[in-house]
Amino acid sequence: MKRYLLASLVFTVLLFLWSGFTQMLPWGVPSTQKITVQSDNNTNDVPDLIRLAPGALTTSSFDSTFNHKISTYTTDGTFSWIITQPLTRDYSSYFIVEIITQFFVGLLLILLLVLTKNHNMQTRMLLIASAGLVAWLATYGQLMNWWALPATYAVGVGANLIIGWLLTCFIVSRFILKPEKL
């Protein structure tokens, strides 16, 4: 039982750090277009920020219509996917949810490693890579198709997911949940 608890902790920490690190890569957060229509101009430290006059894109009606919803917005020439939430300056709850998410991902990866304990390391890693590919295609493949998610972002995030799972599973398989002798 201690091995599973240790593996859960290792997965949680490594996946959390990996996801944070990879968001800084060119296809992560830096790939987003930054636009502001804030009237208080508290955004002086944001590089490449497109500033629009308050009311140019948003109004209180816009905020109340789109807040806490996934919406589509269509003009004569474009189709937009809008996910809106209240503006916050405290992101601690996001980190807590991210840690919990990575914990559950780790538990599921532990299950895969336990189910493959009678296989060699290469087979185990091939199964993990396949599971990562399935997760990526099921999520980002559909988003690229239906919501026109930029391919650069989707491929980058998919590579991050698969590489992150492989690295963490390799470490856990090598040092904690070793394959049984064949």
PDB file of C-alpha atoms in Angstrom:
ATOM      1  CA  MET A   1       0.000   0.000   0.000  1.00  0.00           C
ATOM      2  CA  LYS A   2       2.891   2.357   0.767  1.00  0.00           C
ATOM      3  CA  ARG A   3       4.182   1.911  -2.768  1.00  0.00           C
ATOM      4  CA  TYR A   4       0.836   3.011  -4.207  1.00  0.00           C
ATOM      5  CA  LEU A   5       0.674   6.040  -1.939  1.00  0.00           C
ATOM      6  CA  LEU A   6       4.233   6.981  -2.871  1.00  0.00           C
ATOM      7  CA  ALA A   7       3.463   6.446  -6.567  1.00  0.00           C
ATOM      8  CA  SER A   8       0.354   8.657  -6.236  1.00  0.00           C
ATOM      9  CA  LEU A   9       2.409  11.398  -4.624  1.00  0.00           C
ATOM     10  CA  VAL A  10       5.150  11.164  -7.261  1.00  0.00           C
ATOM     11  CA  PHE A  11       2.621  11.244 -10.096  1.00  0.00           C
ATOM     12  CA  THR A  12       0.789  14.221  -8.596  1.00  0.00           C
ATOM     13  CA  VAL A  13       3.934  16.284  -8.090  1.00  0.00           C
ATOM     14  CA  LEU A  14       5.613  15.416 -11.385  1.00  0.00           C
ATOM     15  CA  LEU A  15       2.483  15.838 -13.514  1.00  0.00           C
ATOM     16  CA  PHE A  16       1.669  19.150 -11.782  1.00  0.00           C
ATOM     17  CA  LEU A  17       5.197  20.473 -12.399  1.00  0.00           C
ATOM     18  CA  TRP A  18       5.213  19.145 -15.972  1.00  0.00           C
ATOM     19  CA  SER A  19       1.882  20.763 -16.834  1.00  0.00           C
ATOM     20  CA  GLY A  20       3.048  24.074 -15.366  1.00  0.00           C
ATOM     21  CA  PHE A  21       6.354  23.973 -17.228  1.00  0.00           C
ATOM     22  CA  THR A  22       4.837  23.023 -20.572  1.00  0.00           C
ATOM     23  CA  GLN A  23       2.302  25.867 -20.440  1.00  0.00           C
ATOM     24  CA  MET A  24       5.293  28.185 -20.944  1.00  0.00           C
ATOM     25  CA  LEU A  25       6.258  26.532 -24.242  1.00  0.00           C
ATOM     26  CA  PRO A  26       5.427  28.426 -27.466  1.00  0.00           C
ATOM     27  CA  TRP A  27       2.163  26.495 -28.090  1.00  0.00           C
ATOM     28  CA  GLY A  28       0.911  27.051 -24.527  1.00  0.00           C
ATOM     29  CA  VAL A  29      -0.024  30.339 -22.891  1.00  0.00           C
ATOM     30  CA  PRO A  30       2.326  32.375 -25.167  1.00  0.00           C
ATOM     31  CA  SER A  31       0.226  31.308 -28.180  1.00  0.00           C
ATOM     32  CA  THR A  32      -2.877  33.100 -26.928  1.00  0.00           C
ATOM     33  CA  GLN A  33      -3.888  36.482 -28.247  1.00  0.00           C
ATOM     34  CA  LYS A  34      -4.239  38.945 -25.397  1.00  0.00           C
ATOM     35  CA  ILE A  35      -6.953  41.573 -25.730  1.00  0.00           C
ATOM     36  CA  THR A  36      -8.193  43.896 -23.019  1.00  0.00           C
ATOM     37  CA  VAL A  37     -11.124  46.223 -22.765  1.00  0.00           C
ATOM     38  CA  GLN A  38     -10.622  46.968 -19.082  1.00  0.00           C
ATOM     39  CA  SER A  39     -11.258  50.518 -18.012  1.00  0.00           C
ATOM     40  CA  ASP A  40      -8.777  50.430 -15.112  1.00  0.00           C
ATOM     41  CA  ASN A  41      -5.734  49.615 -17.336  1.00  0.00           C
ATOM     42  CA  ASN A  42      -4.158  47.346 -14.713  1.00  0.00           C
ATOM     43  CA  THR A  43      -2.470  45.432 -17.533  1.00  0.00           C
ATOM     44  CA  ASN A  44       0.734  47.412 -18.123  1.00  0.00           C
ATOM     45  CA  ASP A  45       2.920  44.339 -17.533  1.00  0.00           C
ATOM     46  CA  VAL A  46       1.311  42.190 -20.273  1.00  0.00           C
ATOM     47  CA  PRO A  47       3.448  42.017 -23.435  1.00  0.00           C
ATOM     48  CA  ASP A  48       1.812  42.160 -26.891  1.00  0.00           C
ATOM     49  CA  LEU A  49      -1.482  43.256 -25.365  1.00  0.00           C
ATOM     50  CA  ILE A  50      -4.095  44.564 -27.767  1.00  0.00           C
ATOM     51  CA  ARG A  51      -5.884  47.429 -26.030  1.00  0.00           C
ATOM     52  CA  LEU A  52      -9.375  48.366 -27.065  1.00  0.00           C
ATOM     53  CA  ALA A  53     -11.592  51.078 -25.668  1.00  0.00           C
ATOM     54  CA  PRO A  54     -14.001  49.959 -22.930  1.00  0.00           C
ATOM     55  CA  GLY A  55     -17.247  48.972 -24.561  1.00  0.00           C
ATOM     56  CA  ALA A  56     -15.551  48.069 -27.870  1.00  0.00           C
ATOM     57  CA  LEU A  57     -16.014  44.346 -27.352  1.00  0.00           C
ATOM     58  CA  THR A  58     -17.720  44.020 -24.047  1.00  0.00           C
ATOM     59  CA  THR A  59     -20.442  45.573 -22.026  1.00  0.00           C
ATOM     60  CA  SER A  60     -22.192  44.527 -18.854  1.00  0.00           C
ATOM     61  CA  SER A  61     -24.731  42.870 -21.147  1.00  0.00           C
ATOM     62  CA  PHE A  62     -21.937  40.862 -22.812  1.00  0.00           C
ATOM     63  CA  ASP A  63     -20.579  39.861 -19.398  1.00  0.00           C
ATOM     64  CA  SER A  64     -23.968  38.757 -18.094  1.00  0.00           C
ATOM     65  CA  THR A  65     -24.793  36.899 -21.315  1.00  0.00           C
ATOM     66  CA  PHE A  66     -21.539  34.949 -21.557  1.00  0.00           C
ATOM     67  CA  ASN A  67     -20.398  34.543 -17.928  1.00  0.00           C
ATOM     68  CA  HIS A  68     -19.948  30.904 -16.787  1.00  0.00           C
ATOM     69  CA  LYS A  69     -21.021  29.546 -20.168  1.00  0.00           C
ATOM     70  CA  ILE A  70     -19.513  28.029 -23.277  1.00  0.00           C
ATOM     71  CA  SER A  71     -20.941  30.140 -26.068  1.00  0.00           C
ATOM     72  CA  THR A  72     -20.650  30.485 -29.797  1.00  0.00           C
ATOM     73  CA  TYR A  73     -20.589  33.937 -31.322  1.00  0.00           C
ATOM     74  CA  THR A  74     -21.126  34.337 -35.046  1.00  0.00           C
ATOM     75  CA  THR A  75     -20.634  37.456 -37.135  1.00  0.00           C
ATOM     76  CA  ASP A  76     -20.923  37.834 -40.911  1.00  0.00           C
ATOM     77  CA  GLY A  77     -17.339  36.595 -41.316  1.00  0.00           C
ATOM     78  CA  THR A  78     -16.302  34.645 -38.223  1.00  0.00           C
ATOM     79  CA  PHE A  79     -17.372  31.985 -35.782  1.00  0.00           C
ATOM     80  CA  SER A  80     -16.010  32.233 -32.237  1.00  0.00           C
ATOM     81  CA  TRP A  81     -15.973  29.884 -29.307  1.00  0.00           C
ATOM     82  CA  ILE A  82     -16.180  31.876 -26.087  1.00  0.00           C
ATOM     83  CA  ILE A  83     -15.575  30.556 -22.588  1.00  0.00           C
ATOM     84  CA  THR A  84     -16.133  33.281 -20.038  1.00  0.00           C
ATOM     85  CA  GLN A  85     -15.564  33.445 -16.313  1.00  0.00           C
ATOM     86  CA  PRO A  86     -15.279  36.278 -13.822  1.00  0.00           C
ATOM     87  CA  LEU A  87     -11.941  38.097 -13.791  1.00  0.00           C
ATOM     88  CA  THR A  88      -9.845  37.060 -10.810  1.00  0.00           C
ATOM     89  CA  ARG A  89      -6.511  38.073  -9.382  1.00  0.00           C
ATOM     90  CA  ASP A  90      -6.264  35.048  -7.053  1.00  0.00           C
ATOM     91  CA  TYR A  91      -5.423  31.832  -8.881  1.00  0.00           C
ATOM     92  CA  SER A  92      -4.897  29.632  -5.812  1.00  0.00           C
ATOM     93  CA  SER A  93      -8.103  27.672  -6.450  1.00  0.00           C
ATOM     94  CA  TYR A  94      -6.878  26.868  -9.975  1.00  0.00           C
ATOM     95  CA  PHE A  95      -3.691  25.370  -8.558  1.00  0.00           C
ATOM     96  CA  ILE A  96      -5.664  23.304  -6.054  1.00  0.00           C
ATOM     97  CA  VAL A  97      -7.946  21.940  -8.781  1.00  0.00           C
ATOM     98  CA  GLU A  98      -4.901  21.248 -10.987  1.00  0.00           C
ATOM     99  CA  ILE A  99      -3.238  19.264  -8.187  1.00  0.00           C
ATOM    100  CA  ILE A 100      -6.439  17.272  -7.619  1.00  0.00           C
ATOM    101  CA  THR A 101      -6.767  16.652 -11.365  1.00  0.00           C
ATOM    102  CA  GLN A 102      -3.188  15.402 -11.633  1.00  0.00           C
ATOM    103  CA  PHE A 103      -3.737  13.193  -8.576  1.00  0.00           C
ATOM    104  CA  PHE A 104      -6.647  11.452 -10.331  1.00  0.00           C
ATOM    105  CA  VAL A 105      -4.676  11.160 -13.570  1.00  0.00           C
ATOM    106  CA  GLY A 106      -1.893   9.586 -11.515  1.00  0.00           C
ATOM    107  CA  LEU A 107      -4.315   7.098  -9.958  1.00  0.00           C
ATOM    108  CA  LEU A 108      -5.504   6.006 -13.402  1.00  0.00           C
ATOM    109  CA  LEU A 109      -1.921   5.693 -14.635  1.00  0.00           C
ATOM    110  CA  ILE A 110      -1.120   3.601 -11.540  1.00  0.00           C
ATOM    111  CA  LEU A 111      -4.019   1.338 -12.503  1.00  0.00           C
ATOM    112  CA  LEU A 112      -2.509   0.890 -15.973  1.00  0.00           C
ATOM    113  CA  LEU A 113       0.890   0.126 -14.467  1.00  0.00           C
ATOM    114  CA  VAL A 114      -0.589  -2.384 -12.024  1.00  0.00           C
ATOM    115  CA  LEU A 115      -2.518  -4.091 -14.827  1.00  0.00           C
ATOM    116  CA  THR A 116       0.704  -4.372 -16.862  1.00  0.00           C
ATOM    117  CA  LYS A 117       3.035  -5.426 -14.040  1.00  0.00           C
ATOM    118  CA  ASN A 118       3.670  -8.757 -15.797  1.00  0.00           C
ATOM    119  CA  HIS A 119       4.950  -7.032 -18.929  1.00  0.00           C
ATOM    120  CA  ASN A 120       8.369  -5.619 -19.695  1.00  0.00           C
ATOM    121  CA  MET A 121       9.086  -1.886 -19.543  1.00  0.00           C
ATOM    122  CA  GLN A 122       8.821  -1.343 -23.304  1.00  0.00           C
ATOM    123  CA  THR A 123       5.336  -2.881 -23.448  1.00  0.00           C
ATOM    124  CA  ARG A 124       4.200  -0.852 -20.463  1.00  0.00           C
ATOM    125  CA  MET A 125       5.454   2.402 -21.991  1.00  0.00           C
ATOM    126  CA  LEU A 126       3.856   1.515 -25.345  1.00  0.00           C
ATOM    127  CA  LEU A 127       0.524   1.068 -23.555  1.00  0.00           C
ATOM    128  CA  ILE A 128       0.942   4.412 -21.746  1.00  0.00           C
ATOM    129  CA  ALA A 129       1.840   6.158 -25.018  1.00  0.00           C
ATOM    130  CA  SER A 130      -1.212   4.574 -26.664  1.00  0.00           C
ATOM    131  CA  ALA A 131      -3.473   5.715 -23.813  1.00  0.00           C
ATOM    132  CA  GLY A 132      -2.026   9.226 -24.103  1.00  0.00           C
ATOM    133  CA  LEU A 133      -2.613   9.243 -27.845  1.00  0.00           C
ATOM    134  CA  VAL A 134      -6.215   8.107 -27.346  1.00  0.00           C
ATOM    135  CA  ALA A 135      -6.781  10.816 -24.705  1.00  0.00           C
ATOM    136  CA  TRP A 136      -5.264  13.459 -26.970  1.00  0.00           C
ATOM    137  CA  LEU A 137      -7.212  12.437 -30.089  1.00  0.00           C
ATOM    138  CA  ALA A 138     -10.495  12.100 -28.186  1.00  0.00           C
ATOM    139  CA  THR A 139     -10.099  15.585 -26.737  1.00  0.00           C
ATOM    140  CA  TYR A 140      -8.046  17.787 -29.042  1.00  0.00           C
ATOM    141  CA  GLY A 141      -8.918  16.040 -32.302  1.00  0.00           C
ATOM    142  CA  GLN A 142     -12.561  16.937 -31.768  1.00  0.00           C
ATOM    143  CA  LEU A 143     -11.692  20.465 -30.647  1.00  0.00           C
ATOM    144  CA  MET A 144      -9.595  20.988 -33.788  1.00  0.00           C
ATOM    145  CA  ASN A 145     -12.449  19.717 -35.949  1.00  0.00           C
ATOM    146  CA  TRP A 146     -15.515  21.302 -34.383  1.00  0.00           C
ATOM    147  CA  TRP A 147     -14.089  24.399 -32.700  1.00  0.00           C
ATOM    148  CA  ALA A 148     -11.134  25.122 -35.013  1.00  0.00           C
ATOM    149  CA  LEU A 149      -8.650  24.915 -32.160  1.00  0.00           C
ATOM    150  CA  PRO A 150      -5.296  25.914 -33.693  1.00  0.00           C
ATOM    151  CA  ALA A 151      -3.370  22.800 -34.718  1.00  0.00           C
ATOM    152  CA  THR A 152      -0.117  24.167 -33.292  1.00  0.00           C
ATOM    153  CA  TYR A 153      -1.703  24.423 -29.856  1.00  0.00           C
ATOM    154  CA  ALA A 154      -3.465  21.039 -30.081  1.00  0.00           C
ATOM    155  CA  VAL A 155      -0.389  19.152 -31.316  1.00  0.00           C
ATOM    156  CA  GLY A 156       1.816  20.859 -28.736  1.00  0.00           C
ATOM    157  CA  VAL A 157      -0.547  20.064 -25.875  1.00  0.00           C
ATOM    158  CA  GLY A 158      -0.870  16.486 -27.120  1.00  0.00           C
ATOM    159  CA  ALA A 159       2.902  16.082 -27.222  1.00  0.00           C
ATOM    160  CA  ASN A 160       3.121  17.559 -23.717  1.00  0.00           C
ATOM    161  CA  LEU A 161       0.515  15.099 -22.456  1.00  0.00           C
ATOM    162  CA  ILE A 162       2.103  12.010 -24.002  1.00  0.00           C
ATOM    163  CA  ILE A 163       5.670  12.954 -23.049  1.00  0.00           C
ATOM    164  CA  GLY A 164       4.573  13.880 -19.514  1.00  0.00           C
ATOM    165  CA  TRP A 165       2.763  10.596 -19.030  1.00  0.00           C
ATOM    166  CA  LEU A 166       5.690   8.615 -20.447  1.00  0.00           C
ATOM    167  CA  LEU A 167       8.268  10.382 -18.278  1.00  0.00           C
ATOM    168  CA  THR A 168       6.274  10.040 -15.070  1.00  0.00           C
ATOM    169  CA  CYS A 169       5.283   6.443 -15.798  1.00  0.00           C
ATOM    170  CA  PHE A 170       8.872   5.552 -16.605  1.00  0.00           C
ATOM    171  CA  ILE A 171      10.092   7.032 -13.309  1.00  0.00           C
ATOM    172  CA  VAL A 172       7.343   5.334 -11.292  1.00  0.00           C
ATOM    173  CA  SER A 173       7.819   2.025 -13.162  1.00  0.00           C
ATOM    174  CA  ARG A 174      11.565   2.119 -12.803  1.00  0.00           C
ATOM    175  CA  PHE A 175      11.727   2.972  -9.111  1.00  0.00           C
ATOM    176  CA  ILE A 176       8.380   2.303  -7.394  1.00  0.00           C
ATOM    177  CA  LEU A 177       6.027  -0.002  -9.301  1.00  0.00           C
ATOM    178  CA  LYS A 178       8.603  -2.186 -11.022  1.00  0.00           C
ATOM    179  CA  PRO A 179       7.492  -4.882 -13.444  1.00  0.00           C
ATOM    180  CA  GLU A 180       7.422  -8.353 -11.977  1.00  0.00           C
ATOM    181  CA  LYS A 181      10.137 -10.739 -13.087  1.00  0.00           C
ATOM    182  CA  LEU A 182       9.090 -12.487 -16.253  1.00  0.00           C
TER     183      LEU A 182
END
